[in-house]
PDB file of C-alpha atoms in Angstrom:
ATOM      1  CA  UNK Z   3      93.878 132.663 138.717  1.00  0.00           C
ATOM      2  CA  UNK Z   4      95.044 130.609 136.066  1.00  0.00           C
ATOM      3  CA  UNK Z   5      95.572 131.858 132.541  1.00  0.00           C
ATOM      4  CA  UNK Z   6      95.765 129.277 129.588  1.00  0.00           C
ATOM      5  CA  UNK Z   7      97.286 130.832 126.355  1.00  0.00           C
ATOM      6  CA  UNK Z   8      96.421 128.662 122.977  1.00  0.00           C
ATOM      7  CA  UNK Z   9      98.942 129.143 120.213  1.00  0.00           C
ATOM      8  CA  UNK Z  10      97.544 127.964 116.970  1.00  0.00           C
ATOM      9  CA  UNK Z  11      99.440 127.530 113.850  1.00  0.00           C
ATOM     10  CA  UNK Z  12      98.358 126.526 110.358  1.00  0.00           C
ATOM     11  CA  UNK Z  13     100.318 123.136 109.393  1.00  0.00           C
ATOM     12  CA  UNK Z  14     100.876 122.837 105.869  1.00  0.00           C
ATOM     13  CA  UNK Z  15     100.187 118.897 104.829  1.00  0.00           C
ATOM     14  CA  UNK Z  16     102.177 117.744 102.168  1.00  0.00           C
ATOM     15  CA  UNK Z  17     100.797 116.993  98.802  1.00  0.00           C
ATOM     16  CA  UNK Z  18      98.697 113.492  98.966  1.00  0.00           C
ATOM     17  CA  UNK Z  19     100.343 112.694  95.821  1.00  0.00           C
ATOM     18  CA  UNK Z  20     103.768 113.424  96.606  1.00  0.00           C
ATOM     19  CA  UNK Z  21     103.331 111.291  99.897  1.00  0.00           C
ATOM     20  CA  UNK Z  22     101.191 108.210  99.131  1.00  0.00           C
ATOM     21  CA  UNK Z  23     102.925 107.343  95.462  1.00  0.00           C
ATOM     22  CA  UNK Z  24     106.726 106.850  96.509  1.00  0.00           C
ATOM     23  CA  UNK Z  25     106.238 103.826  97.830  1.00  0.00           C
ATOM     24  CA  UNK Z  26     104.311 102.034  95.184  1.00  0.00           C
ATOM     25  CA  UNK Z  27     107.345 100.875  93.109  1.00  0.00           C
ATOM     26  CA  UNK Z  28     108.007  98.373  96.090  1.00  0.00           C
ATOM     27  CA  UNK Z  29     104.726  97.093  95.878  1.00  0.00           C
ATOM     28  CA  UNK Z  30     104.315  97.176  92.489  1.00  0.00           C
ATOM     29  CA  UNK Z  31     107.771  94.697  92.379  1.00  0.00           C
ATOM     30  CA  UNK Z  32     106.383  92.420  94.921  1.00  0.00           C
ATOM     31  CA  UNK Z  33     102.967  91.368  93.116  1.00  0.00           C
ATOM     32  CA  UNK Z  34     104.980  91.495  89.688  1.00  0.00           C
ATOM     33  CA  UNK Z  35     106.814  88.374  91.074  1.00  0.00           C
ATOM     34  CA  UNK Z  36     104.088  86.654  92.695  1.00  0.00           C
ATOM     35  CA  UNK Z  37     101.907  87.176  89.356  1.00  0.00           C
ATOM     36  CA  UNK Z  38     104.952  85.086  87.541  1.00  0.00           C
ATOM     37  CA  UNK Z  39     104.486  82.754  90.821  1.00  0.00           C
ATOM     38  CA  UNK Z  40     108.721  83.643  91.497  1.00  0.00           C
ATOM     39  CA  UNK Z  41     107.971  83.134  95.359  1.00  0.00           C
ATOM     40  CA  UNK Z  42     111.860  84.289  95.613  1.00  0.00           C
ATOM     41  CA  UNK Z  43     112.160  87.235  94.037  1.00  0.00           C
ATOM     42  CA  UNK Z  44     109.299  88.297  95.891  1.00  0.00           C
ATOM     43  CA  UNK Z  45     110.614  87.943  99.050  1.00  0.00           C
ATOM     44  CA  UNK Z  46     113.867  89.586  97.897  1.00  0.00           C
ATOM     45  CA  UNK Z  47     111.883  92.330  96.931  1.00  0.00           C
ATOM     46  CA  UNK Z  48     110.686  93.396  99.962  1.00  0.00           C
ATOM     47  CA  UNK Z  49     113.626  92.163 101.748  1.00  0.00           C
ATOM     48  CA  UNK Z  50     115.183  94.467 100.026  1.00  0.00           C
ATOM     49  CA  UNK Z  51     113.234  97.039 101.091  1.00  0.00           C
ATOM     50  CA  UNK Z  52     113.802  96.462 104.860  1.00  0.00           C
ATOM     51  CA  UNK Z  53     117.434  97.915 105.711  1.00  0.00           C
ATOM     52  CA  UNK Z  54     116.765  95.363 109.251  1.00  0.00           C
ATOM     53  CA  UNK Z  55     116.127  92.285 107.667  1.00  0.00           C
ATOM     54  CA  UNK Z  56     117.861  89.139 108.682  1.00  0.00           C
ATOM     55  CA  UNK Z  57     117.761  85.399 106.865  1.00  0.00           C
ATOM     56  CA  UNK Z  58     115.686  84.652 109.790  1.00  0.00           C
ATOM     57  CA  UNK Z  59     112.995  87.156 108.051  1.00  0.00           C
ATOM     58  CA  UNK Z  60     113.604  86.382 104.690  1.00  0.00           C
ATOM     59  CA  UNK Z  61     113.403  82.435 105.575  1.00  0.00           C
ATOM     60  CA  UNK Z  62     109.946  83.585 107.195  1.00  0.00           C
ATOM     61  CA  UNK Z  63     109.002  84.782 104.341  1.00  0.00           C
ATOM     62  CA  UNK Z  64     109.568  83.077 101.971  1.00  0.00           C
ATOM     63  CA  UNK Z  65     107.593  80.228 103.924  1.00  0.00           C
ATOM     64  CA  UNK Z  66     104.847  82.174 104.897  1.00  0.00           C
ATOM     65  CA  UNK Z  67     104.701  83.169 100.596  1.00  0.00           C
ATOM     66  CA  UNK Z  68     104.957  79.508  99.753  1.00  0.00           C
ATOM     67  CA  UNK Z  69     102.132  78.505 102.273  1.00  0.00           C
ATOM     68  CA  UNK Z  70      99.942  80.450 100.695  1.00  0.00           C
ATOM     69  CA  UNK Z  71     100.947  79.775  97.515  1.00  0.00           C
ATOM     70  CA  UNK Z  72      99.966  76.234  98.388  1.00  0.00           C
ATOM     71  CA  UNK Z  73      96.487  76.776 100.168  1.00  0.00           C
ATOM     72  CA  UNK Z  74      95.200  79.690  98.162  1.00  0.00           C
ATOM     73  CA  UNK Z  75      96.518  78.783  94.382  1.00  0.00           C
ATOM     74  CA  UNK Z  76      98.061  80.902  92.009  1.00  0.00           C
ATOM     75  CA  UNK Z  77      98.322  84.736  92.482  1.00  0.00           C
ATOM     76  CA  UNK Z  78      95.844  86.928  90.388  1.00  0.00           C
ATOM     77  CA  UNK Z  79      95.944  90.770  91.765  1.00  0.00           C
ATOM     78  CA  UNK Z  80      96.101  92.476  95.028  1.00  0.00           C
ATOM     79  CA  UNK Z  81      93.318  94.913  95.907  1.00  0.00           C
ATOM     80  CA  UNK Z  82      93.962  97.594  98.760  1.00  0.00           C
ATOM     81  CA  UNK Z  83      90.775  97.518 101.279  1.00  0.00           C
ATOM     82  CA  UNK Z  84      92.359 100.612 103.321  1.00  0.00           C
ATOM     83  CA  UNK Z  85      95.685 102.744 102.623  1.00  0.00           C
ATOM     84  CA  UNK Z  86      96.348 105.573 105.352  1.00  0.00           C
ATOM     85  CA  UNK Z  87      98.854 107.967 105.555  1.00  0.00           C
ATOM     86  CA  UNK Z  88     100.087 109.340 108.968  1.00  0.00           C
ATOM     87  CA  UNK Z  89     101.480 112.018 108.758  1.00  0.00           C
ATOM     88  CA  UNK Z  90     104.403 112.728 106.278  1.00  0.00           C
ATOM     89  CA  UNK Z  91     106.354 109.171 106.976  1.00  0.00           C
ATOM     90  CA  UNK Z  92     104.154 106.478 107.700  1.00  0.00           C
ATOM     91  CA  UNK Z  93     101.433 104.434 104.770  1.00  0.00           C
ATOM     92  CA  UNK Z  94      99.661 101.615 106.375  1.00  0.00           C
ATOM     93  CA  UNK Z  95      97.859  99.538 103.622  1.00  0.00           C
ATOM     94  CA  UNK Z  96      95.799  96.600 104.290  1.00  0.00           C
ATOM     95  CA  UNK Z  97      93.663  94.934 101.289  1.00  0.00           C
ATOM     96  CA  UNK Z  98      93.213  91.810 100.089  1.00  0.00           C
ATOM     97  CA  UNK Z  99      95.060  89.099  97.206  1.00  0.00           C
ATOM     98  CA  UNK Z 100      92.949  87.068  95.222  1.00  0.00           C
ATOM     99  CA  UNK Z 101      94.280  83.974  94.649  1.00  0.00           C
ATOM    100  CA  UNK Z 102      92.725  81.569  92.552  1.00  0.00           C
ATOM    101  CA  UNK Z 103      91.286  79.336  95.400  1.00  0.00           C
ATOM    102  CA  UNK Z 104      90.458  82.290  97.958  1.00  0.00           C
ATOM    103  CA  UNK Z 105      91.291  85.524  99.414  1.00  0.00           C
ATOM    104  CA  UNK Z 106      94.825  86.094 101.552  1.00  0.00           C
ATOM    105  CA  UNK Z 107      95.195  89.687 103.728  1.00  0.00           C
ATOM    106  CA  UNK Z 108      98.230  91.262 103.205  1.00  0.00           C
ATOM    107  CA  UNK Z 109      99.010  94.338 105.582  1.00  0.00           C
ATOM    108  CA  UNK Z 110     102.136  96.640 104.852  1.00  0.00           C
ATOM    109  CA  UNK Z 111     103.614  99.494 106.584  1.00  0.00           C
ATOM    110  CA  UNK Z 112     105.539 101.988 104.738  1.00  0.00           C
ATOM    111  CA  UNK Z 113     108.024 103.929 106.770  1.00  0.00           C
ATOM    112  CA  UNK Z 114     110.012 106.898 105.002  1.00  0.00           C
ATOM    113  CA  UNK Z 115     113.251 107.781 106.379  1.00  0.00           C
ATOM    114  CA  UNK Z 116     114.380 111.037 104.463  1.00  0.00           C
ATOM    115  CA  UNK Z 117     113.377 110.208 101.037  1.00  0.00           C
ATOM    116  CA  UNK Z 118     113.479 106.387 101.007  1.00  0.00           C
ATOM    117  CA  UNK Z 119     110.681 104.588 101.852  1.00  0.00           C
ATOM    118  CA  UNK Z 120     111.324 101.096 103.671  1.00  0.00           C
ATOM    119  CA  UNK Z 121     108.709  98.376 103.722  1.00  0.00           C
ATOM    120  CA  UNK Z 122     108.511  98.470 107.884  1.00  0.00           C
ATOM    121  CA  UNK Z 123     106.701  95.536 108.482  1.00  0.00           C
ATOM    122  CA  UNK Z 124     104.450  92.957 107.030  1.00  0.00           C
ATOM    123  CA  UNK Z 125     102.070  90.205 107.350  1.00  0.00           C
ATOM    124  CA  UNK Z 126      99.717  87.916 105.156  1.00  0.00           C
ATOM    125  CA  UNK Z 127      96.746  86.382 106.397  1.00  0.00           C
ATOM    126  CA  UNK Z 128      95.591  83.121 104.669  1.00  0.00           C
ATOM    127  CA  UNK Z 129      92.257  82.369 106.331  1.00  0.00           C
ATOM    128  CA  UNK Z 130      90.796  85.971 106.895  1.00  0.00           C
ATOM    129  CA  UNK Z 131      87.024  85.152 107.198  1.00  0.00           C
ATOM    130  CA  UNK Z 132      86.876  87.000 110.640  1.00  0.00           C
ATOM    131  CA  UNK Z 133      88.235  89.949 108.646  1.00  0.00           C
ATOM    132  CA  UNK Z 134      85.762  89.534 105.515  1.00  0.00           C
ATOM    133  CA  UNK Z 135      83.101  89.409 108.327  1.00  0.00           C
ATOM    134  CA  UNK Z 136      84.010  92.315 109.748  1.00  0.00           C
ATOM    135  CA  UNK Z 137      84.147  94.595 107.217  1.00  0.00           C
ATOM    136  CA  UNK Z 138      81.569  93.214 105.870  1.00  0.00           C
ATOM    137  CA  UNK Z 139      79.581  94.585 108.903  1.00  0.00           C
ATOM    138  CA  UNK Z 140      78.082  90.808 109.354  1.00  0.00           C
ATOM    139  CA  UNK Z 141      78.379  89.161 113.151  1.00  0.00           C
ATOM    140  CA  UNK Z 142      77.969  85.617 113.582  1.00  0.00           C
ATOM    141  CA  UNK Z 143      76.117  84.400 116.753  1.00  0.00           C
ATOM    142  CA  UNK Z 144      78.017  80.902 118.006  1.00  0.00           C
ATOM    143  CA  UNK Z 145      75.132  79.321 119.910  1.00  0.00           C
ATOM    144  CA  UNK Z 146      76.597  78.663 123.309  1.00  0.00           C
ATOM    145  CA  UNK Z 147      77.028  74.930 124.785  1.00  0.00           C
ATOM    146  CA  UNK Z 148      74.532  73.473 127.233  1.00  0.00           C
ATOM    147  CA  UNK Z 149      75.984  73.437 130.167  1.00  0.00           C
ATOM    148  CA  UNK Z 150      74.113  70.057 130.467  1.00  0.00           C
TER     149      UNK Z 150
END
């Protein structure tokens, strides 16, 4: 005979507020620069923000800022699709810059070490019609190849 004993125990979450707003000067600072199209001080921005960057990341960057710079236009605004929270250290927030040619997906991770938040990791997206589509809830059939 087995006995199972469940203990539960009422978590207080931390304010929303408190959690989600911290990190927003870093973000804030980013699009600033790209709005004045300073691809550098962007990059330093959030470089700045990652104690474990290297040049090798901030050369990355930089390119990957100037790329789409070059295939999407100028920057106009940034508009978050999704921000989560996990638990008390961790903001995940993926949306969408409109540039003045078409749309680039940025994704950021927030981490929060103590009280400093750190931009954990990052990516941009130039082309993101497979992402449009999905959340758009549309699926495209690709007619198959005759085997002919």
């Amino acid at each position: 005979m087995g006995i199972c004993i469940m203990l539960q125990t009422a978590a207080q979450e931390p304010a929303p507020a408190a959690i989600n707003k911290d990190y927003q000067p870093i973000l804030d600072n980013f699009f600033s620069f790209l709005a004045k199209g300073n691809l550098s001080d962007a990059t330093d921005a959030l470089v700045a923000a990652n104690p474990l960057s290297t040049s090798k990341t901030t050369d990355g960057l930089f390119n990957s800022l100037e790329l789409a710079h070059k295939s999407a236009g100028d920057f106009v605004n940034f508009s978050p699709y999704l921000t989560k929270t996990l638990g008390d250290s961790i903001v995940y927030i993926y949306g969408f810059a409109n540039y003045t040619n078409m749309p680039v997906r940025f994704e950021f991770i927030f981490y929060r070490v103590k009280e400093k938040w750190t931009v954990q990791n990052f990516a941009l997206y130039i082309n993101p019609i497979d992402e449009i589509r999905s959340n758009a809830g549309i699926t495209i059939a690709v007619p198959k190849k005759d085997a002919n």
